[in-house]
Amino acid sequence: MTSEWWRTAAIYQIYPRSFADSNGDGIGDLPGVTARLGSLQSLGIDAVWFSPFYTSPQKDAGYDVADYCDIDPLFGTLADFDAMLEEAHARGIRVIVDLVPNHSSDRHVWFQAALAAAPGSAERARYLFRDGKGATGELPPNNWESVFGGPAWTRVVEADGNLGQWYLHLFDSSQPDFDWHNEEVREEFRRILRFWLDRGVDGFRVDVAHGLVKAEGLPDWTAAEGAGSMGGAGGEGVPLEPEISTEPGDAPPYWAQEGVHEIYRDWRKVLDEYPGDRILAAEAWVDPLSKVAKWVRPDEMHQSFNFAYLETPWKAAALRKVIDDSLDAFGSVGAPSTWVLSNHDVVRHATRLAVTADNPQGHGLGPRSKGIPEYATGVRRARAATALMLALPGSAYLYQGEELGLPEVIDLPNDVRQDPTWFRTDGERYGRDGCRVPIPWEGDVPSYGFGPSDASWLPQPAQWAELARDKQEGVAGSTLSLYQAALRLRREHALGSGTLVWADALGAGLDVPADVVAFRNGDVLVVANAGTAAVALPAGEVLLASNELGAGASGSSLPPDTTVWLRA
Ligand code: NOJ
Ligand code: CA
């Protein structure tokens, strides 16, 4: 019998380069993580997911992998990984690693061999090399655009010194896409899965899990204006890895092709050979949720990220709908719903939920951006949103630093920005650096305790001294205390494995105002006020409140942007 721990787990995302630096070079590393695992144990999470730490030229912060079975010297060694894993397991924390199967780095030996080999060779057949169009092949093979901006094709110089074929890269030109129709590629990834499973990892977060297979013939694709496709103009909520349209026959030829599912069924068999409940979690930016559920059918992956939830504004009706849709969609295939508000690709939710101007996902915020909220407003809303999320049945993902209430860093100087999005759009889109700034541990020391020196690969704002972990630890009302209490209560009241009943269906005479989200999960009544006026608070013992409660005409009231958990 297995525990199926993943159905209810709170999973904390570690972004290795920004978590903790052990040697003072300004970049976080594995020994840094190991030394700080105690803080995650006391936070009360069940598992960590590591963004990539593999050998990589770091053109896309490690999502450009040159060797899938080794650790980049920036982050340490395989021995450092083993030590971290042992320490995490000793503390009861499971470890999920990132698998990047859509593309490798251009420094991967296979791609170097492909460049050296001739068109039509077995070496080139591991990637998507094609002849160009036009009289001399001077035009790209099709019109696809990179998610990071610019064309999705780059032309190579052949051995004879002449310009030759083109290769496909849905992301940066340093990230060539594999050809997943090639059995050699499939076998190599089975080997990589086994390499990490043998080392003892508890699972994989699968990067771009909707993109591996491209439609036969690589047909041109022009997204409808504002449709949120990579070629589109980009309206509100356009994701970094765009959603596919819900219209039949209207899906981009590079996302959500049927063929991807066969790959995950195959991987599931590999995982099932291993003892101990190992998991696959999909990063699939697909719309709608009923389609995302295909990734977590019983013989495929265990979890899929819920980006529809992440993209929902702080509005009661929209929240109720996305919660219903999520529970329906994932429930229909017997999978748990997941929930997430922040990660390393999106504007931190302590800023995002209160931004008053459009900011398409993946475009980022910077000095030119409009509608940046006051910190107090943003963090208040973020705390309410997190308290709501952690009361939902299923599995929740947290992103490092959100437990400190960190906001997006808006004022990074241009010359420190590193996201390929910034370079590929000539600075038009700020990209994702603002959510990747190294996190503060101790408020009164250099780099706020991120490392032993004052070095930090992205500069930390002065305001972060106050937000450092040691300034919040044990402080009533701090964001850290709220997260610790919510995670403890979530476990004590078994909320992850509970069932949601909307308050208006309880029939207890509960009057739910339009701007309020209210439900019962087991013995906990959750009420979130997403409106602008205080509302009456139902009677009951307060277990958790995301902010101070107010005094109303007939007792306590629930102020705007506040969530409360009551004993039902
Ligand atoms: C999704 C990752 O989360 C993102 O950071 C990365 O840039 C792309 N996939 C490409 O690997
Ligand atoms: Ca370091």
XYZ file of C-alpha atoms and ligand atoms in Angstrom:
580
model
C 0.000 0.000 0.000
C 1.293 3.446 -0.858
C 0.785 6.668 1.048
C -0.036 8.776 -2.022
C 1.530 11.654 -0.100
C 1.336 13.844 -3.202
C -2.448 14.066 -3.080
C -2.319 16.470 -0.137
C 1.279 17.701 -0.034
C 2.452 21.264 0.460
C 5.397 21.491 -1.924
C 7.959 24.293 -1.628
C 9.838 25.401 -4.733
C 13.542 26.044 -4.250
C 15.120 28.219 -6.920
C 18.688 27.084 -6.199
C 20.573 30.163 -7.388
C 18.550 32.407 -5.077
C 17.963 30.316 -1.943
C 21.217 30.157 0.037
C 24.850 30.642 -1.009
C 27.432 28.627 0.951
C 30.658 29.958 -0.565
C 30.054 33.665 -1.043
C 30.139 33.771 -4.847
C 26.690 35.357 -4.877
C 24.916 32.331 -6.326
C 22.913 29.917 -4.212
C 24.075 26.296 -4.136
C 23.266 22.830 -2.808
C 25.386 23.013 0.381
C 23.572 26.296 1.054
C 20.236 24.504 0.781
C 21.356 21.637 3.017
C 22.360 24.053 5.759
C 18.967 25.758 5.646
C 16.690 22.717 5.489
C 15.777 23.123 9.154
C 13.911 26.311 8.295
C 11.787 24.415 5.776
C 11.053 21.666 8.264
C 9.831 24.257 10.761
C 7.800 25.967 8.047
C 5.843 22.721 7.794
C 6.105 21.702 4.143
C 6.055 18.091 2.916
C 8.327 18.262 -0.114
C 10.612 20.544 -2.071
C 10.863 20.945 -5.816
C 14.236 22.131 -7.090
C 14.486 24.204 -10.245
C 17.424 22.859 -12.324
C 20.930 22.530 -10.851
C 22.384 20.488 -13.731
C 25.476 21.310 -15.780
C 24.454 24.316 -17.827
C 25.782 27.498 -19.396
C 22.915 29.239 -17.537
C 21.512 31.022 -20.575
C 18.032 30.413 -19.157
C 18.998 30.018 -15.500
C 19.610 26.296 -15.839
C 16.591 25.429 -18.022
C 19.271 24.942 -20.671
C 20.813 21.628 -19.645
C 24.175 20.481 -21.005
C 24.431 17.317 -18.880
C 21.271 15.870 -17.318
C 23.195 13.550 -14.996
C 25.586 15.927 -13.306
C 25.491 19.020 -11.099
C 26.791 22.350 -12.374
C 29.907 23.404 -10.415
C 28.016 26.627 -9.571
C 25.685 24.541 -7.414
C 28.098 21.867 -6.156
C 28.688 18.205 -6.930
C 26.716 14.964 -7.043
C 28.064 14.285 -3.538
C 26.542 17.605 -2.401
C 23.260 16.514 -3.962
C 23.361 13.167 -2.158
C 24.117 14.899 1.141
C 21.219 17.300 0.617
C 18.852 14.451 -0.250
C 19.852 12.464 2.808
C 19.386 15.470 5.083
C 16.004 16.307 3.525
C 14.777 12.735 3.949
C 16.038 12.645 7.535
C 13.878 15.704 8.159
C 10.829 14.120 6.542
C 11.015 16.301 3.419
C 10.602 14.662 0.010
C 12.623 15.919 -2.954
C 11.356 16.538 -6.481
C 13.811 17.493 -9.210
C 13.194 19.354 -12.452
C 13.347 17.458 -15.732
C 13.756 19.499 -18.913
C 12.886 17.192 -21.824
C 11.625 19.618 -24.471
C 15.066 21.027 -25.246
C 18.686 20.782 -24.179
C 21.374 23.423 -24.053
C 23.270 24.088 -27.268
C 26.329 22.993 -25.228
C 24.918 19.472 -24.814
C 27.242 16.898 -26.491
C 24.387 15.785 -28.705
C 23.819 19.252 -30.075
C 27.531 19.862 -30.559
C 27.682 16.574 -32.471
C 24.643 17.613 -34.504
C 26.310 20.875 -35.498
C 29.449 19.012 -36.577
C 27.497 16.392 -38.528
C 25.916 16.683 -41.965
C 22.282 17.430 -42.787
C 20.290 14.198 -42.720
C 22.651 12.534 -40.208
C 21.608 10.526 -37.153
C 23.168 13.272 -34.996
C 20.888 15.930 -36.467
C 17.867 13.634 -36.161
C 17.860 14.019 -32.357
C 16.834 17.663 -32.819
C 14.582 19.468 -35.279
C 16.883 20.548 -38.095
C 15.190 21.571 -41.338
C 16.201 23.192 -44.609
C 15.109 26.788 -44.956
C 12.633 28.174 -47.444
C 13.467 30.558 -50.271
C 15.823 30.158 -53.235
C 18.892 29.569 -51.044
C 17.210 28.404 -47.850
C 17.529 31.894 -46.441
C 14.042 31.884 -44.859
C 13.119 29.923 -41.730
C 11.259 26.621 -42.290
C 8.057 28.053 -40.821
C 6.711 31.155 -39.115
C 6.816 30.029 -35.473
C 7.976 32.514 -32.857
C 9.965 31.862 -29.692
C 8.139 32.166 -26.375
C 10.892 34.591 -25.346
C 10.326 36.757 -28.443
C 11.818 36.666 -31.951
C 11.894 33.740 -34.386
C 11.863 30.125 -33.168
C 14.501 29.114 -35.744
C 18.236 29.761 -35.969
C 20.387 29.016 -39.001
C 23.665 27.164 -38.598
C 26.997 27.398 -40.382
C 27.826 24.058 -41.984
C 31.225 22.325 -41.994
C 32.046 23.928 -45.368
C 31.675 27.408 -43.859
C 28.405 28.163 -45.652
C 25.077 28.974 -44.044
C 23.012 25.812 -43.963
C 20.074 24.274 -42.119
C 17.930 25.777 -39.392
C 17.076 24.288 -35.984
C 13.937 24.826 -33.947
C 13.976 26.411 -30.477
C 10.631 27.273 -28.911
C 12.615 29.193 -26.263
C 16.071 30.797 -26.510
C 18.351 30.030 -29.461
C 20.595 28.287 -26.907
C 17.762 25.798 -26.202
C 17.332 23.525 -29.273
C 14.170 21.375 -29.193
C 14.573 17.598 -29.254
C 12.747 15.487 -31.825
C 10.570 13.248 -29.655
C 9.661 11.088 -32.631
C 13.212 9.747 -32.354
C 13.459 6.562 -30.246
C 17.017 7.443 -29.238
C 15.711 10.562 -27.475
C 13.051 8.492 -25.685
C 15.588 5.935 -24.514
C 17.946 8.644 -23.269
C 15.235 10.177 -21.073
C 14.316 6.779 -19.635
C 17.980 6.512 -18.646
C 17.921 9.992 -17.088
C 14.782 9.184 -15.112
C 16.419 6.024 -13.786
C 19.632 7.869 -12.925
C 17.774 10.181 -10.512
C 15.321 7.536 -9.286
C 18.283 5.315 -8.393
C 19.762 8.224 -6.425
C 16.547 8.379 -4.413
C 14.526 11.338 -5.669
C 10.805 11.324 -4.932
C 9.722 12.699 -8.264
C 10.082 15.018 -11.220
C 8.563 18.310 -12.181
C 8.394 18.097 -15.969
C 9.255 21.313 -17.814
C 7.107 22.303 -20.821
C 5.164 19.055 -20.492
C 2.746 20.202 -23.199
C 5.412 20.872 -25.830
C 7.517 17.793 -26.560
C 5.685 16.613 -29.667
C 5.141 18.928 -32.635
C 2.537 18.421 -35.333
C 3.619 16.441 -38.383
C 5.086 18.698 -41.067
C 5.605 21.628 -38.655
C 2.860 23.719 -40.295
C 2.792 27.509 -40.077
C 0.728 28.924 -37.257
C -0.590 32.418 -36.858
C -2.310 33.087 -33.601
C -5.513 35.110 -33.639
C -4.969 38.692 -32.530
C -4.771 38.784 -28.739
C -5.381 35.049 -28.526
C -2.548 34.615 -26.100
C -0.537 32.539 -28.483
C 3.153 33.209 -28.763
C 2.687 35.250 -31.888
C -0.272 37.138 -30.456
C -0.334 40.715 -29.300
C -0.735 39.606 -25.716
C -3.807 40.683 -23.815
C -4.464 40.384 -20.113
C -3.162 37.220 -18.551
C -1.194 36.001 -21.536
C 1.058 33.300 -20.121
C 4.752 32.869 -20.731
C 4.004 29.543 -22.307
C 0.749 30.422 -23.922
C -2.468 28.648 -23.378
C -3.889 26.797 -26.286
C -7.211 27.910 -27.587
C -10.337 26.065 -26.569
C -11.635 26.022 -30.142
C -11.325 22.591 -31.759
C -8.772 22.523 -34.529
C -7.359 25.781 -33.241
C -4.431 24.500 -31.200
C -0.904 25.634 -32.049
C 1.028 22.816 -33.715
C 3.641 22.887 -30.940
C 1.469 22.649 -27.796
C -0.703 19.878 -26.411
C -0.368 17.454 -29.293
C -1.921 14.044 -28.563
C 1.468 12.351 -28.941
C 2.830 13.732 -25.664
C 0.599 11.474 -23.611
C 2.217 8.297 -24.863
C 5.536 9.586 -23.500
C 4.131 10.084 -20.001
C 2.464 6.671 -19.999
C 5.870 5.238 -20.785
C 7.541 7.260 -17.984
C 4.848 6.234 -15.538
C 5.820 2.626 -16.106
C 9.436 3.488 -15.311
C 8.434 5.220 -12.062
C 6.164 2.357 -11.091
C 9.160 -0.003 -11.169
C 10.493 1.859 -8.133
C 9.304 1.508 -4.558
C 8.047 4.431 -2.531
C 5.507 6.556 -4.348
C 7.596 8.606 -6.824
C 5.732 11.244 -8.796
C 5.553 13.150 -12.079
C 4.195 16.705 -11.974
C 3.415 18.454 -15.255
C 4.189 22.020 -16.130
C 1.543 22.224 -18.836
C 0.306 25.729 -19.716
C -2.845 24.466 -21.325
C -6.366 25.826 -21.246
C -9.047 24.958 -20.172
C -8.618 22.873 -17.007
C -10.605 19.989 -18.503
C -7.758 19.648 -20.995
C -5.041 19.902 -18.323
C -6.680 16.898 -16.661
C -5.504 14.725 -19.567
C -1.952 14.946 -18.181
C -3.065 13.323 -14.917
C -5.178 10.443 -16.144
C -4.558 7.346 -14.000
C -1.745 5.956 -16.177
C 0.029 9.283 -16.837
C 1.328 11.883 -14.398
C 0.304 12.322 -10.753
C -0.115 16.078 -10.657
C -0.360 19.006 -13.011
C 0.168 22.627 -12.055
C -2.981 24.697 -11.920
C -2.065 27.831 -13.833
C -5.713 28.756 -14.259
C -5.786 29.239 -10.488
C -2.569 31.272 -10.530
C -3.965 33.532 -13.236
C -7.265 34.210 -11.459
C -7.639 37.776 -10.214
C -8.519 38.451 -6.569
C -12.253 38.495 -7.281
C -14.754 36.313 -5.470
C -16.820 35.114 -8.436
C -13.733 34.246 -10.468
C -12.198 32.417 -7.512
C -15.337 30.380 -6.869
C -15.476 29.412 -10.515
C -11.838 28.378 -10.855
C -12.047 26.346 -7.640
C -15.140 24.528 -8.922
C -13.600 24.000 -12.351
C -10.389 22.659 -10.794
C -12.082 20.203 -8.462
C -14.343 19.036 -11.311
C -11.588 18.677 -13.906
C -8.979 16.923 -11.793
C -11.602 14.994 -9.853
C -13.042 13.606 -13.094
C -9.815 11.637 -13.660
C -9.212 10.748 -10.016
C -6.326 13.190 -9.598
C -5.923 15.723 -6.806
C -6.260 19.360 -7.713
C -3.143 21.431 -7.217
C -2.995 25.111 -6.319
C -0.292 27.705 -6.861
C 0.068 31.484 -6.623
C 3.745 32.116 -7.363
C 6.754 30.558 -9.076
C 9.976 31.662 -10.776
C 8.173 32.599 -14.027
C 5.488 34.971 -12.765
C 5.245 38.273 -10.910
C 5.227 37.476 -7.176
C 1.671 37.416 -5.878
C 2.396 39.949 -3.128
C 2.609 42.404 -6.032
C 0.607 40.770 -8.810
C -2.737 40.466 -7.049
C -2.910 44.225 -6.495
C -1.442 45.525 -9.774
C -3.939 47.930 -11.337
C -2.746 47.807 -14.958
C -2.495 44.931 -17.419
C 0.659 42.890 -17.154
C 0.672 39.873 -19.414
C 2.228 36.915 -17.699
C 5.905 36.529 -18.534
C 6.318 40.186 -19.464
C 7.359 41.163 -15.924
C 7.347 44.493 -14.140
C 9.941 47.249 -14.193
C 10.382 50.986 -13.789
C 8.240 51.751 -16.873
C 5.353 49.548 -15.760
C 2.071 51.086 -14.666
C -0.184 50.243 -11.759
C 2.385 48.998 -9.227
C 0.640 48.719 -5.833
C 1.820 49.930 -2.438
C 3.567 47.088 -0.634
C 1.031 47.110 2.216
C -1.888 46.560 -0.164
C -0.151 43.865 -2.139
C 1.045 41.822 0.801
C -2.282 42.094 2.581
C -4.030 40.638 -0.424
C -1.343 37.997 -0.901
C -1.737 36.826 2.695
C -5.492 36.546 2.245
C -5.035 34.664 -1.029
C -2.539 32.238 0.513
C -4.798 31.586 3.503
C -7.578 30.777 1.045
C -5.349 28.514 -1.058
C -3.944 26.534 1.865
C -7.473 25.652 3.010
C -8.362 23.972 -0.290
C -8.354 20.189 -0.691
C -5.476 18.895 -2.806
C -1.807 19.770 -3.062
C -0.399 23.305 -2.821
C 2.796 24.701 -4.305
C 4.693 27.533 -2.588
C 7.568 29.518 -4.080
C 10.571 30.419 -1.947
C 10.247 33.833 -0.349
C 6.462 34.055 -0.488
C 6.413 32.924 3.165
C 8.272 36.172 3.887
C 5.791 38.256 1.903
C 8.447 39.232 -0.638
C 7.172 41.536 -3.374
C 8.337 41.582 -6.996
C 11.529 43.648 -7.342
C 10.573 46.389 -9.785
C 13.661 48.592 -9.901
C 16.394 46.177 -10.981
C 18.980 48.085 -13.029
C 18.925 47.136 -16.702
C 22.506 45.931 -16.650
C 21.844 43.199 -14.087
C 18.851 41.675 -15.850
C 19.475 38.145 -17.139
C 16.193 36.757 -18.417
C 16.476 35.915 -22.143
C 13.053 37.550 -22.544
C 14.683 40.907 -21.765
C 17.371 40.440 -24.425
C 15.186 38.881 -27.096
C 12.688 41.757 -26.913
C 15.329 44.517 -26.687
C 14.160 45.420 -23.225
C 10.513 45.766 -24.182
C 9.539 42.974 -21.778
C 11.262 43.000 -18.388
C 10.832 39.259 -17.979
C 11.175 37.264 -14.795
C 14.229 38.507 -12.914
C 12.087 40.509 -10.489
C 10.770 37.332 -8.822
C 14.188 35.646 -8.710
C 16.123 37.945 -6.370
C 18.024 36.041 -3.615
C 15.946 35.761 -0.457
C 16.765 37.415 2.904
C 17.509 35.288 5.982
C 19.015 37.687 8.540
C 18.215 41.361 8.377
C 21.403 42.786 9.862
C 24.181 41.089 7.885
C 25.565 41.453 4.343
C 23.334 39.973 1.617
C 20.782 39.516 4.412
C 22.349 36.168 5.192
C 21.842 34.822 1.664
C 25.557 34.022 1.737
C 28.715 34.722 3.737
C 29.690 37.728 1.577
C 27.767 40.731 0.309
C 27.555 39.190 -3.159
C 24.172 38.478 -4.680
C 23.688 37.749 -8.391
C 20.738 40.160 -8.424
C 20.777 43.094 -5.973
C 18.429 42.811 -2.976
C 16.271 45.846 -2.110
C 17.033 47.647 1.175
C 13.423 47.070 2.240
C 14.201 43.354 2.503
C 16.164 43.848 5.757
C 12.814 44.056 7.563
C 11.370 41.106 5.663
C 14.266 38.783 6.522
C 13.305 35.509 8.120
C 14.922 36.304 11.486
C 12.835 39.499 11.766
C 9.640 37.476 11.293
C 10.419 34.266 13.168
C 8.270 34.026 16.290
C 6.684 37.430 15.602
C 2.910 37.313 15.942
C 1.248 38.703 12.838
C 4.282 38.252 10.579
C 3.791 36.663 7.184
C 6.123 33.832 8.184
C 4.033 33.113 11.298
C 0.900 33.084 9.160
C 2.396 30.506 6.774
C 3.661 28.348 9.653
C 0.269 28.407 11.364
C -1.659 27.766 8.147
C 0.519 24.790 7.225
C 0.246 23.343 10.756
C -3.548 23.748 10.855
C -3.885 22.431 7.322
C -2.212 19.241 8.504
C -4.034 19.035 11.872
C -7.427 19.444 10.221
C -6.506 17.215 7.240
C -7.599 19.958 4.844
C -5.567 18.504 1.975
C -7.665 15.348 1.979
C -10.918 17.117 2.826
C -13.987 17.976 0.801
C -15.109 21.467 -0.074
C -18.725 22.475 0.514
C -19.686 26.008 -0.472
C -21.150 27.950 2.435
C -24.390 28.803 0.651
C -24.987 25.074 0.232
C -24.605 24.486 3.966
C -28.065 25.820 4.586
C -27.036 27.165 7.973
C -28.530 30.539 7.248
C -25.124 31.799 6.194
C -25.567 34.843 4.048
C -22.608 35.039 1.635
C -22.073 38.510 0.150
C -21.098 38.653 -3.528
C -17.493 39.661 -2.788
C -16.927 36.820 -0.356
C -15.615 33.300 -0.929
C -16.868 30.988 1.833
C -16.722 27.226 2.177
C -16.420 24.475 4.694
C -13.632 21.895 4.514
C -14.104 19.281 7.237
C -14.437 21.091 10.526
C -13.047 24.373 9.211
C -15.166 27.201 7.837
C -13.148 29.443 5.522
C -14.287 32.966 4.711
C -12.315 35.252 2.384
C -13.347 38.847 1.811
C -12.181 39.920 -1.654
C -14.324 43.057 -1.637
C -13.700 46.628 -0.541
C -16.004 46.776 2.496
C -15.911 44.866 5.768
C -18.475 42.080 6.137
C -19.997 40.430 9.199
C -17.962 37.554 10.561
C -19.864 34.342 11.313
C -19.685 33.192 14.929
C -17.047 30.647 15.861
C -13.580 30.148 17.231
C -10.980 31.847 15.031
C -8.266 29.361 14.060
C -6.401 31.594 11.634
C -6.759 35.135 10.322
C -4.630 36.520 7.495
C -4.814 40.012 9.009
C -6.310 41.606 12.092
C -10.056 41.289 12.324
C -12.187 44.376 12.860
C -14.900 45.220 15.346
C -18.297 45.455 13.656
C -21.713 46.640 14.826
C -22.607 43.190 16.140
C -19.222 41.923 17.157
C -16.271 41.149 14.911
C -16.097 41.923 11.239
C -13.987 40.602 8.400
C -12.101 43.514 6.799
C -11.414 43.702 3.039
C -8.601 41.506 1.691
C -8.727 39.209 4.695
C -9.305 35.467 5.052
C -10.323 33.754 8.250
C -10.530 30.087 9.264
C -13.179 29.339 11.904
C -13.937 26.123 13.711
C -17.176 25.077 12.022
C 9.401 26.716 -18.027
C 10.328 27.132 -16.940
O 9.609 27.242 -15.740
C 10.942 28.433 -17.401
O 11.659 29.063 -16.366
C 11.804 28.162 -18.599
O 12.314 29.382 -19.089
C 11.006 27.482 -19.709
N 10.148 26.446 -19.227
C 11.929 26.879 -20.719
O 12.576 25.752 -20.193
Ca 27.556 29.757 -4.196
